[in-house]
Amino acid sequence: MPTSEFASLSFYRTQGYVDGAWLAADDGSTFAVHSPSTGAHLADVADMGRAETRRAIEAASAAWPAWRAMTAKERGALLREWFTRIVAHRESLARLMSLESGKVITESLGEVTYGASFVEWFAEEAKRAYGDVIPPHTRDRRLVVIRQPVGVVAAITPWNFPLAMITRKVAPALAAGCPVVIKPPAETPLTALALAALAEEAGIPAGVLNVVTTNQASEVGLELCENPLVRKLSFTGSTDVGRTLMAQCARNLTKLSLELGGNAPFLVFDDADLDAAVRGALTAKYRHNGQTCVCVNRILVQDALYDAFVERFSAVVAGLRTGDVLDAQVQVGPLINEKGVIKVETLVADALSKGASLLRGGHRREGFYFEPTVLANATPAMRIAREEVFGPVASIFRFHTEAEGIAMANDTEYGLAAYFYSRDVGRCWRVAEALEYGMVGINEGLISTEVAPFGGMKASGVGREGSRYGLDAFLEMKYLCYGGI
Ligand code: SIN
């Protein structure tokens, strides 16, 4: 029974974390967390509402003056302690994550490392929130720019990266001197609570990091957007929800960072290394069963390589192992829920009705499992060309010229990640510059890292996370003009 496996661990919690205390919901209500892999009941977690959220925001606001007054080095040292604890519990955190999210264990282990890397990175970056000295425009003045923490930050995070999307927001916020209120998704609250317990153990003071667990996402989201004490909201999730949050934040002009949906193209040009392109497409498509915002949504292959690519790619997809998420040999787990399965089924049915050829898979299996699927002869008329699949379906399109490939790749409202394979250096520059995406993988299918800026253009969001730019989202720039000198 999973609960007993974790019950003895120092970081296993099912209550919310507000002002340094582990709390039930005011009315005692809870919501159930189930494993998408087996359907097993894992835990009942505090179902907090608007009032508890308000108190968490007030606690964060009260904790702010002391937190911002610490030196960057002191805050960095606490983040480093947090990092050390996350890494020390890598195996148990990964198992917990796999059980509640359906992510296969090898990827969960990778996510703990990836998530911890943001804490380590921003523990170091805390000391580098530099300002500027500007050559003055008159002799009697001196001009300086300083950067100060923006204030209370609300972080609304997704189920597909239960740990890393928290650390990618919270570590820079804390490093910059901002307290945070985290609202994790109802699907994966246990990993979020475990992170908070480890932050508490690391010595992060009461009120600086709060977690409101809830199954009432709209109510809690509204409070986070409309409470004037919240100065910044950082959200990762769908473009639709991002639009709603943006509208809600308009009232107080709460600052926003949004990491939203994608429709990533993966272009294979005639001059590509075919084996490398097949490997890259497999990684970029099937990471977490296709359930990441940067997963490939459309594979676009130029004429001369089309048939060979389709044949080799569907052969490697046929070799993917599906099954128990805790089995280290398994590469493909379940989808997150029934809604996810129905969406994938509907998109496949639509593509088949419009002339796509089914080469592999195409059907749901027991529970929330869906077969790794390959569709050839896909066209822009199909819904799969426009909508984010978030599942294990690879659809392969054909293009004739470089210009046509670029036009097809850019023909979407989204602009998060794109990938392409080519061995022509001139083409690599031309295509990289022409793609309207925030991130481009060139002969590479896995590009996420704490040292590079993650984020999108167009309807894929606002702002960047990670890297040296990731601190900017949590800092206000202040210009100081010294006169009479
Ligand atoms: C996401 O899907 O939202 C994040 C993916 C990543 O960080 O690589």
Short mmCIF file of C-alpha atoms and ligand atoms in Angstrom, two decimals:
data_model
loop_
_atom_site.label_atom_id
_atom_site.label_comp_id
_atom_site.label_asym_id
_atom_site.label_seq_id
_atom_site.Cartn_x
_atom_site.Cartn_y
_atom_site.Cartn_z
CA MET A 1 0.00 0.00 0.00
CA PRO A 2 1.72 3.22 -1.13
CA THR A 3 0.66 5.30 1.91
CA SER A 4 2.44 2.97 4.33
CA GLU A 5 5.51 3.01 2.08
CA PHE A 6 5.74 6.77 2.53
CA ALA A 7 4.21 7.26 5.98
CA SER A 8 7.56 6.81 7.74
CA LEU A 9 9.35 9.36 5.53
CA SER A 10 10.09 12.72 7.14
CA PHE A 11 8.67 14.60 4.16
CA TYR A 12 5.38 12.76 3.61
CA ARG A 13 2.44 15.15 4.24
CA THR A 14 -1.24 15.37 3.35
CA GLN A 15 -2.07 18.73 4.97
CA GLY A 16 -1.49 22.21 3.56
CA TYR A 17 1.48 24.30 4.75
CA VAL A 18 0.65 27.84 5.85
CA ASP A 19 2.85 30.12 7.95
CA GLY A 20 5.08 27.24 9.00
CA ALA A 21 2.18 25.03 10.18
CA TRP A 22 0.72 21.87 8.64
CA LEU A 23 -3.02 22.44 8.51
CA ALA A 24 -6.27 20.73 7.59
CA ALA A 25 -8.88 22.66 5.58
CA ASP A 26 -11.00 24.96 7.79
CA ASP A 27 -14.02 22.72 7.31
CA GLY A 28 -11.95 19.52 7.52
CA SER A 29 -12.70 18.52 3.93
CA THR A 30 -10.25 16.52 1.84
CA PHE A 31 -9.91 15.32 -1.74
CA ALA A 32 -8.65 11.94 -2.88
CA VAL A 33 -5.45 11.39 -4.87
CA HIS A 34 -5.37 8.31 -7.11
CA SER A 35 -2.62 6.68 -9.12
CA PRO A 36 -3.25 7.14 -12.87
CA SER A 37 -1.30 3.94 -13.39
CA THR A 38 -3.27 1.51 -11.20
CA GLY A 39 -6.24 3.57 -10.04
CA ALA A 40 -5.17 2.88 -6.42
CA HIS A 41 -6.21 5.38 -3.77
CA LEU A 42 -3.01 7.06 -2.54
CA ALA A 43 -4.08 9.69 -0.03
CA ASP A 44 -6.72 12.17 1.12
CA VAL A 45 -5.34 15.70 1.04
CA ALA A 46 -6.63 18.91 2.68
CA ASP A 47 -9.09 20.66 0.37
CA MET A 48 -8.38 24.29 1.22
CA GLY A 49 -10.46 27.21 -0.04
CA ARG A 50 -10.37 30.96 -0.41
CA ALA A 51 -10.10 31.76 3.30
CA GLU A 52 -7.05 29.52 3.80
CA THR A 53 -5.50 31.00 0.64
CA ARG A 54 -6.02 34.52 1.98
CA ARG A 55 -4.29 33.55 5.22
CA ALA A 56 -1.38 32.02 3.30
CA ILE A 57 -0.99 35.27 1.33
CA GLU A 58 -1.11 37.31 4.55
CA ALA A 59 1.50 35.04 6.14
CA ALA A 60 3.73 35.47 3.10
CA SER A 61 3.29 39.23 3.22
CA ALA A 62 4.18 39.29 6.94
CA ALA A 63 7.28 37.18 6.30
CA TRP A 64 8.46 39.38 3.45
CA PRO A 65 10.33 42.18 5.31
CA ALA A 66 12.62 39.76 7.18
CA TRP A 67 13.17 37.57 4.12
CA ARG A 68 14.11 40.47 1.84
CA ALA A 69 16.34 41.95 4.56
CA MET A 70 18.55 38.85 4.55
CA THR A 71 21.63 39.04 2.38
CA ALA A 72 21.51 37.21 -0.92
CA LYS A 73 24.24 34.96 0.43
CA GLU A 74 22.10 34.00 3.44
CA ARG A 75 19.09 33.20 1.24
CA GLY A 76 21.37 31.29 -1.14
CA ALA A 77 22.68 29.18 1.74
CA LEU A 78 19.12 28.16 2.72
CA LEU A 79 18.32 27.29 -0.89
CA ARG A 80 21.47 25.18 -0.99
CA GLU A 81 20.26 23.30 2.12
CA TRP A 82 16.94 22.68 0.35
CA PHE A 83 18.76 21.42 -2.75
CA THR A 84 20.85 19.02 -0.66
CA ARG A 85 17.75 17.51 0.92
CA ILE A 86 15.93 17.11 -2.40
CA VAL A 87 18.91 15.28 -3.87
CA ALA A 88 19.31 13.11 -0.76
CA HIS A 89 15.69 11.91 -1.10
CA ARG A 90 15.81 11.49 -4.89
CA GLU A 91 14.64 7.87 -4.95
CA SER A 92 11.67 8.30 -2.61
CA LEU A 93 10.59 11.57 -4.22
CA ALA A 94 10.70 9.90 -7.63
CA ARG A 95 8.57 6.96 -6.47
CA LEU A 96 6.02 9.32 -4.93
CA MET A 97 5.94 11.35 -8.13
CA SER A 98 5.54 8.29 -10.35
CA LEU A 99 2.65 7.01 -8.25
CA GLU A 100 0.67 10.23 -8.24
CA SER A 101 1.47 11.47 -11.77
CA GLY A 102 1.86 8.28 -13.83
CA LYS A 103 5.36 9.33 -14.94
CA VAL A 104 7.65 6.34 -15.48
CA ILE A 105 10.27 5.94 -12.77
CA THR A 106 13.32 6.64 -14.95
CA GLU A 107 11.79 9.98 -15.96
CA SER A 108 10.75 10.78 -12.38
CA LEU A 109 14.33 10.23 -11.24
CA GLY A 110 15.40 12.56 -14.05
CA GLU A 111 12.81 15.12 -12.97
CA VAL A 112 14.07 15.18 -9.38
CA THR A 113 17.56 15.92 -10.69
CA TYR A 114 16.20 18.50 -13.14
CA GLY A 115 14.00 20.12 -10.48
CA ALA A 116 16.81 20.22 -7.93
CA SER A 117 19.07 21.87 -10.51
CA PHE A 118 16.89 25.01 -10.41
CA VAL A 119 17.33 25.25 -6.65
CA GLU A 120 21.08 24.87 -6.96
CA TRP A 121 21.28 27.35 -9.83
CA PHE A 122 19.26 30.06 -8.09
CA ALA A 123 21.06 29.50 -4.78
CA GLU A 124 24.07 30.73 -6.74
CA GLU A 125 22.28 33.36 -8.83
CA ALA A 126 20.83 35.00 -5.69
CA LYS A 127 24.18 36.78 -5.36
CA ARG A 128 24.09 38.13 -8.91
CA ALA A 129 21.01 40.34 -8.94
CA TYR A 130 23.20 43.21 -10.08
CA GLY A 131 22.09 46.79 -10.70
CA ASP A 132 23.69 49.46 -12.89
CA VAL A 133 25.52 52.75 -12.64
CA ILE A 134 24.51 54.99 -15.55
CA PRO A 135 26.76 57.79 -16.86
CA PRO A 136 24.73 60.88 -15.90
CA HIS A 137 23.25 63.39 -18.36
CA THR A 138 24.21 66.41 -16.16
CA ARG A 139 27.34 67.13 -14.10
CA ASP A 140 25.57 67.43 -10.76
CA ARG A 141 23.75 64.10 -10.81
CA ARG A 142 24.54 60.42 -10.33
CA LEU A 143 22.21 57.77 -11.73
CA VAL A 144 21.89 54.27 -10.33
CA VAL A 145 19.57 51.33 -10.99
CA ILE A 146 18.90 48.86 -8.18
CA ARG A 147 16.79 45.72 -8.35
CA GLN A 148 14.49 44.77 -5.50
CA PRO A 149 12.17 41.82 -4.81
CA VAL A 150 8.73 42.27 -6.36
CA GLY A 151 6.86 41.00 -3.26
CA VAL A 152 4.50 38.11 -2.57
CA VAL A 153 4.53 35.61 -5.44
CA ALA A 154 1.75 33.15 -6.27
CA ALA A 155 2.86 30.02 -8.14
CA ILE A 156 0.23 27.87 -9.87
CA THR A 157 1.87 24.69 -11.10
CA PRO A 158 0.91 21.73 -13.35
CA TRP A 159 0.68 17.96 -12.82
CA ASN A 160 3.01 16.97 -15.67
CA PHE A 161 6.12 18.17 -13.75
CA PRO A 162 5.02 17.88 -10.11
CA LEU A 163 8.43 18.95 -8.79
CA ALA A 164 10.42 20.82 -11.44
CA MET A 165 7.73 23.38 -12.28
CA ILE A 166 7.59 24.32 -8.58
CA THR A 167 11.34 24.71 -8.20
CA ARG A 168 11.68 26.57 -11.51
CA LYS A 169 9.35 29.28 -10.10
CA VAL A 170 9.94 29.12 -6.36
CA ALA A 171 13.76 28.95 -6.30
CA PRO A 172 14.24 32.24 -8.24
CA ALA A 173 11.44 33.92 -6.28
CA LEU A 174 13.05 32.98 -2.95
CA ALA A 175 16.52 33.86 -4.24
CA ALA A 176 15.28 37.32 -5.25
CA GLY A 177 13.83 37.89 -1.76
CA CYS A 178 10.16 37.13 -2.45
CA PRO A 179 7.92 34.89 -0.29
CA VAL A 180 5.65 32.44 -2.17
CA VAL A 181 2.25 30.81 -2.03
CA ILE A 182 2.15 27.64 -4.13
CA LYS A 183 -1.04 26.12 -5.48
CA PRO A 184 -0.13 22.66 -6.78
CA PRO A 185 -2.57 20.74 -8.97
CA ALA A 186 -5.11 18.40 -7.35
CA GLU A 187 -3.57 15.47 -9.27
CA THR A 188 -0.08 15.78 -7.72
CA PRO A 189 -0.18 17.56 -4.35
CA LEU A 190 1.99 14.99 -2.53
CA THR A 191 5.22 15.87 -4.32
CA ALA A 192 4.55 19.58 -3.69
CA LEU A 193 3.98 18.94 0.02
CA ALA A 194 7.12 16.80 0.19
CA LEU A 195 9.10 19.71 -1.30
CA ALA A 196 7.64 22.07 1.30
CA ALA A 197 8.52 19.65 4.13
CA LEU A 198 12.10 19.53 2.86
CA ALA A 199 12.17 23.34 2.65
CA GLU A 200 11.01 23.47 6.27
CA GLU A 201 13.74 21.00 7.28
CA ALA A 202 16.26 23.15 5.38
CA GLY A 203 15.37 26.12 7.61
CA ILE A 204 13.35 28.30 5.22
CA PRO A 205 11.45 30.48 7.73
CA ALA A 206 7.73 30.21 8.45
CA GLY A 207 5.55 32.13 5.99
CA VAL A 208 8.23 32.36 3.30
CA LEU A 209 7.03 29.23 1.48
CA ASN A 210 3.36 28.20 1.73
CA VAL A 211 1.40 25.46 -0.03
CA VAL A 212 -2.37 25.61 -0.45
CA THR A 213 -3.67 22.20 -1.51
CA THR A 214 -7.07 22.30 -3.13
CA ASN A 215 -9.55 20.74 -5.46
CA GLN A 216 -11.22 24.15 -5.92
CA ALA A 217 -8.79 25.52 -8.47
CA SER A 218 -11.00 28.40 -9.70
CA GLU A 219 -11.77 29.75 -6.21
CA VAL A 220 -8.18 29.60 -5.03
CA GLY A 221 -6.92 30.94 -8.36
CA LEU A 222 -9.27 33.92 -8.08
CA GLU A 223 -7.94 34.81 -4.63
CA LEU A 224 -4.34 34.52 -5.87
CA CYS A 225 -5.12 36.83 -8.80
CA GLU A 226 -7.28 39.38 -6.97
CA ASN A 227 -5.66 39.70 -3.55
CA PRO A 228 -3.76 43.01 -3.69
CA LEU A 229 -0.97 41.62 -1.49
CA VAL A 230 0.04 39.31 -4.35
CA ARG A 231 2.40 41.24 -6.60
CA LYS A 232 3.31 38.53 -9.07
CA LEU A 233 1.61 35.42 -10.42
CA SER A 234 3.61 32.72 -12.17
CA PHE A 235 1.58 30.02 -13.94
CA THR A 236 2.37 26.94 -15.99
CA GLY A 237 -0.56 25.25 -17.70
CA SER A 238 -2.95 25.56 -20.61
CA THR A 239 -3.34 28.64 -22.77
CA ASP A 240 -7.06 28.80 -21.95
CA VAL A 241 -6.44 28.94 -18.20
CA GLY A 242 -3.60 31.41 -18.80
CA ARG A 243 -6.05 33.75 -20.56
CA THR A 244 -8.48 33.52 -17.63
CA LEU A 245 -5.74 34.26 -15.08
CA MET A 246 -4.50 37.20 -17.16
CA ALA A 247 -8.00 38.69 -17.20
CA GLN A 248 -8.33 38.18 -13.45
CA CYS A 249 -4.95 39.79 -12.80
CA ALA A 250 -5.96 42.86 -14.81
CA ARG A 251 -7.88 44.33 -11.86
CA ASN A 252 -4.74 44.90 -9.74
CA LEU A 253 -2.33 44.81 -12.67
CA THR A 254 -0.65 41.90 -10.92
CA LYS A 255 2.51 41.04 -12.80
CA LEU A 256 2.43 37.79 -14.71
CA SER A 257 4.70 35.07 -16.02
CA LEU A 258 2.88 32.49 -18.15
CA GLU A 259 4.26 29.20 -19.49
CA LEU A 260 1.39 27.96 -21.66
CA GLY A 261 0.57 25.44 -24.36
CA GLY A 262 2.61 24.47 -27.38
CA ASN A 263 2.28 22.91 -30.81
CA ALA A 264 5.90 21.97 -31.40
CA PRO A 265 6.96 21.20 -34.97
CA PHE A 266 9.84 18.78 -35.61
CA LEU A 267 11.27 19.35 -39.11
CA VAL A 268 13.44 16.79 -40.87
CA PHE A 269 15.16 18.29 -43.92
CA ASP A 270 16.46 16.25 -46.85
CA ASP A 271 20.07 16.70 -45.68
CA ALA A 272 19.40 15.48 -42.11
CA ASP A 273 21.16 12.57 -40.43
CA LEU A 274 18.20 10.20 -40.54
CA ASP A 275 19.15 8.03 -37.55
CA ALA A 276 19.80 11.07 -35.39
CA ALA A 277 16.48 12.58 -36.48
CA VAL A 278 14.57 9.39 -35.59
CA ARG A 279 16.23 9.27 -32.16
CA GLY A 280 15.56 12.98 -31.58
CA ALA A 281 11.91 12.66 -32.63
CA LEU A 282 11.40 9.69 -30.31
CA THR A 283 12.76 11.64 -27.33
CA ALA A 284 10.96 14.85 -28.16
CA LYS A 285 7.64 13.07 -28.79
CA TYR A 286 7.48 10.40 -26.08
CA ARG A 287 8.92 12.22 -23.05
CA HIS A 288 6.33 11.68 -20.29
CA ASN A 289 4.10 9.94 -22.80
CA GLY A 290 3.74 13.11 -24.88
CA GLN A 291 2.47 15.11 -21.91
CA THR A 292 4.89 18.03 -21.83
CA CYS A 293 4.38 21.49 -23.31
CA VAL A 294 7.52 21.06 -25.40
CA CYS A 295 6.63 17.61 -26.76
CA VAL A 296 6.55 17.31 -30.51
CA ASN A 297 3.04 17.79 -31.86
CA ARG A 298 3.78 17.64 -35.59
CA ILE A 299 6.61 15.85 -37.38
CA LEU A 300 7.26 17.54 -40.75
CA VAL A 301 9.48 15.57 -43.14
CA GLN A 302 10.82 16.73 -46.49
CA ASP A 303 9.95 14.60 -49.56
CA ALA A 304 13.21 12.76 -50.14
CA LEU A 305 13.40 11.36 -46.59
CA TYR A 306 9.68 10.96 -45.94
CA ASP A 307 9.23 7.23 -46.58
CA ALA A 308 12.49 6.21 -44.90
CA PHE A 309 11.75 8.34 -41.84
CA VAL A 310 8.21 6.99 -41.51
CA GLU A 311 9.43 3.40 -41.72
CA ARG A 312 12.27 3.75 -39.19
CA PHE A 313 10.32 5.92 -36.79
CA SER A 314 7.34 3.56 -36.63
CA ALA A 315 9.73 0.64 -36.10
CA VAL A 316 11.29 2.29 -33.02
CA VAL A 317 7.88 3.31 -31.68
CA ALA A 318 6.79 -0.33 -31.96
CA GLY A 319 9.64 -1.20 -29.59
CA LEU A 320 8.52 1.15 -26.79
CA ARG A 321 7.60 -0.67 -23.58
CA THR A 322 4.35 0.27 -21.88
CA GLY A 323 3.37 -0.79 -18.36
CA ASP A 324 3.94 -0.38 -14.62
CA VAL A 325 5.40 3.07 -13.96
CA LEU A 326 7.67 1.74 -11.19
CA ASP A 327 9.33 -0.75 -13.56
CA ALA A 328 12.64 0.75 -14.71
CA GLN A 329 12.34 -1.01 -18.11
CA VAL A 330 9.03 0.71 -18.93
CA GLN A 331 9.20 3.79 -21.18
CA VAL A 332 5.51 4.66 -21.57
CA GLY A 333 3.04 5.06 -18.71
CA PRO A 334 -0.63 6.04 -18.61
CA LEU A 335 -2.20 9.37 -19.45
CA ILE A 336 -3.14 11.51 -16.48
CA ASN A 337 -6.92 10.90 -16.55
CA GLU A 338 -9.98 9.91 -18.56
CA LYS A 339 -10.27 13.39 -20.09
CA GLY A 340 -6.73 13.04 -21.46
CA VAL A 341 -7.55 9.66 -23.00
CA ILE A 342 -10.75 10.93 -24.61
CA LYS A 343 -8.94 13.91 -26.12
CA VAL A 344 -6.30 11.66 -27.70
CA GLU A 345 -8.95 9.23 -29.00
CA THR A 346 -10.91 12.10 -30.52
CA LEU A 347 -7.87 13.58 -32.27
CA VAL A 348 -6.87 10.20 -33.71
CA ALA A 349 -10.43 9.54 -34.94
CA ASP A 350 -10.56 12.98 -36.57
CA ALA A 351 -7.20 12.43 -38.33
CA LEU A 352 -8.25 8.99 -39.60
CA SER A 353 -11.54 10.35 -40.89
CA LYS A 354 -9.59 12.95 -42.88
CA GLY A 355 -7.21 10.50 -44.57
CA ALA A 356 -4.34 9.84 -42.13
CA SER A 357 -2.83 6.33 -42.25
CA LEU A 358 -2.53 4.46 -38.96
CA LEU A 359 0.88 2.76 -38.79
CA ARG A 360 1.07 1.88 -35.08
CA GLY A 361 -1.24 1.81 -32.07
CA GLY A 362 -4.34 3.96 -32.20
CA HIS A 363 -6.31 2.44 -29.34
CA ARG A 364 -6.80 2.87 -25.63
CA ARG A 365 -5.88 0.07 -23.30
CA GLU A 366 -6.88 -0.66 -19.73
CA GLY A 367 -7.30 2.32 -17.42
CA PHE A 368 -5.71 5.49 -18.77
CA TYR A 369 -3.21 3.75 -21.04
CA PHE A 370 -3.13 4.58 -24.75
CA GLU A 371 -0.97 2.75 -27.29
CA PRO A 372 2.04 4.66 -28.70
CA THR A 373 0.62 5.71 -32.03
CA VAL A 374 2.02 6.78 -35.40
CA LEU A 375 -0.07 8.47 -38.09
CA ALA A 376 1.36 9.13 -41.56
CA ASN A 377 -0.04 11.36 -44.32
CA ALA A 378 -1.20 13.94 -41.80
CA THR A 379 -2.39 17.28 -43.21
CA PRO A 380 -3.06 20.78 -41.86
CA ALA A 381 -6.82 20.14 -42.20
CA MET A 382 -6.70 17.73 -39.27
CA ARG A 383 -7.33 18.89 -35.70
CA ILE A 384 -4.07 17.26 -34.66
CA ALA A 385 -2.25 19.93 -36.69
CA ARG A 386 -3.70 22.74 -34.55
CA GLU A 387 -4.42 21.31 -31.10
CA GLU A 388 -1.96 20.28 -28.43
CA VAL A 389 -2.18 16.46 -28.32
CA PHE A 390 -0.69 15.83 -24.84
CA GLY A 391 -0.48 12.13 -25.57
CA PRO A 392 1.56 9.41 -27.32
CA VAL A 393 0.45 10.19 -30.88
CA ALA A 394 3.02 11.13 -33.52
CA SER A 395 1.56 12.57 -36.71
CA ILE A 396 3.85 12.87 -39.73
CA PHE A 397 3.34 15.55 -42.38
CA ARG A 398 5.12 15.99 -45.72
CA PHE A 399 6.69 19.19 -47.09
CA HIS A 400 8.54 19.97 -50.33
CA THR A 401 10.72 23.08 -49.90
CA GLU A 402 12.52 24.78 -47.02
CA ALA A 403 10.15 27.75 -47.27
CA GLU A 404 7.10 25.47 -47.15
CA GLY A 405 8.49 23.61 -44.12
CA ILE A 406 9.04 26.87 -42.24
CA ALA A 407 5.59 28.17 -43.18
CA MET A 408 3.94 24.96 -41.98
CA ALA A 409 5.95 25.03 -38.75
CA ASN A 410 4.90 28.62 -38.02
CA ASP A 411 1.25 28.07 -38.97
CA THR A 412 -0.06 27.92 -35.39
CA GLU A 413 -1.08 30.32 -32.64
CA TYR A 414 1.59 28.74 -30.40
CA GLY A 415 5.31 29.46 -30.22
CA LEU A 416 6.96 27.49 -27.42
CA ALA A 417 9.47 24.92 -28.72
CA ALA A 418 10.47 23.81 -32.23
CA TYR A 419 13.04 21.28 -33.42
CA PHE A 420 14.73 20.63 -36.75
CA TYR A 421 17.38 18.34 -38.23
CA SER A 422 19.73 19.43 -41.00
CA ARG A 423 23.47 19.15 -41.67
CA ASP A 424 23.69 22.33 -43.74
CA VAL A 425 25.08 25.11 -41.57
CA GLY A 426 23.54 27.86 -43.69
CA ARG A 427 20.14 26.24 -43.47
CA CYS A 428 20.54 25.79 -39.72
CA TRP A 429 20.95 29.54 -39.27
CA ARG A 430 18.16 30.46 -41.73
CA VAL A 431 15.63 28.09 -40.23
CA ALA A 432 16.54 28.84 -36.60
CA GLU A 433 16.02 32.55 -37.26
CA ALA A 434 12.78 32.05 -39.17
CA LEU A 435 11.00 29.83 -36.64
CA GLU A 436 8.64 31.86 -34.42
CA TYR A 437 9.37 29.94 -31.23
CA GLY A 438 10.98 30.81 -27.91
CA MET A 439 13.18 27.70 -27.98
CA VAL A 440 14.66 25.83 -30.94
CA GLY A 441 16.44 22.47 -30.84
CA ILE A 442 18.84 22.11 -33.80
CA ASN A 443 19.80 18.46 -34.26
CA GLU A 444 18.66 17.95 -30.66
CA GLY A 445 15.36 16.66 -29.24
CA LEU A 446 15.79 17.41 -25.52
CA ILE A 447 16.70 21.02 -24.80
CA SER A 448 15.46 21.79 -21.27
CA THR A 449 18.11 22.78 -18.72
CA GLU A 450 18.33 25.13 -15.76
CA VAL A 451 21.03 27.19 -17.48
CA ALA A 452 18.95 28.23 -20.55
CA PRO A 453 15.83 30.42 -20.74
CA PHE A 454 12.58 28.43 -21.00
CA GLY A 455 9.52 30.18 -22.44
CA GLY A 456 7.46 30.92 -25.49
CA MET A 457 6.21 33.48 -28.01
CA LYS A 458 2.66 34.18 -29.21
CA ALA A 459 -0.04 32.21 -27.32
CA SER A 460 2.61 30.13 -25.55
CA GLY A 461 3.19 32.68 -22.86
CA VAL A 462 4.89 35.64 -21.30
CA GLY A 463 8.37 35.70 -19.77
CA ARG A 464 11.19 33.22 -19.33
CA GLU A 465 12.11 30.80 -16.54
CA GLY A 466 15.45 29.32 -15.53
CA SER A 467 18.87 30.68 -16.58
CA ARG A 468 20.26 34.06 -15.57
CA TYR A 469 17.09 35.68 -16.97
CA GLY A 470 14.87 33.69 -14.60
CA LEU A 471 15.54 36.03 -11.68
CA ASP A 472 14.22 39.07 -13.61
CA ALA A 473 10.60 37.94 -13.23
CA PHE A 474 10.84 38.44 -9.46
CA LEU A 475 12.72 41.73 -9.37
CA GLU A 476 11.53 45.30 -9.76
CA MET A 477 13.93 47.75 -11.35
CA LYS A 478 14.29 51.02 -9.43
CA TYR A 479 16.04 54.10 -10.86
CA LEU A 480 17.73 56.38 -8.29
CA CYS A 481 18.67 59.91 -9.34
CA TYR A 482 21.10 61.59 -6.89
CA GLY A 483 21.01 65.38 -7.37
CA GLY A 484 23.04 68.29 -5.97
CA ILE A 485 26.40 66.57 -6.18
C1 SIN B 1 6.47 21.71 -19.40
O1 SIN B 1 6.02 20.84 -20.11
O2 SIN B 1 5.72 22.58 -18.94
C2 SIN B 1 7.94 21.79 -19.00
C3 SIN B 1 8.84 20.98 -19.83
C4 SIN B 1 10.30 21.16 -19.49
O3 SIN B 1 10.66 21.89 -18.56
O4 SIN B 1 11.11 20.57 -20.20
#
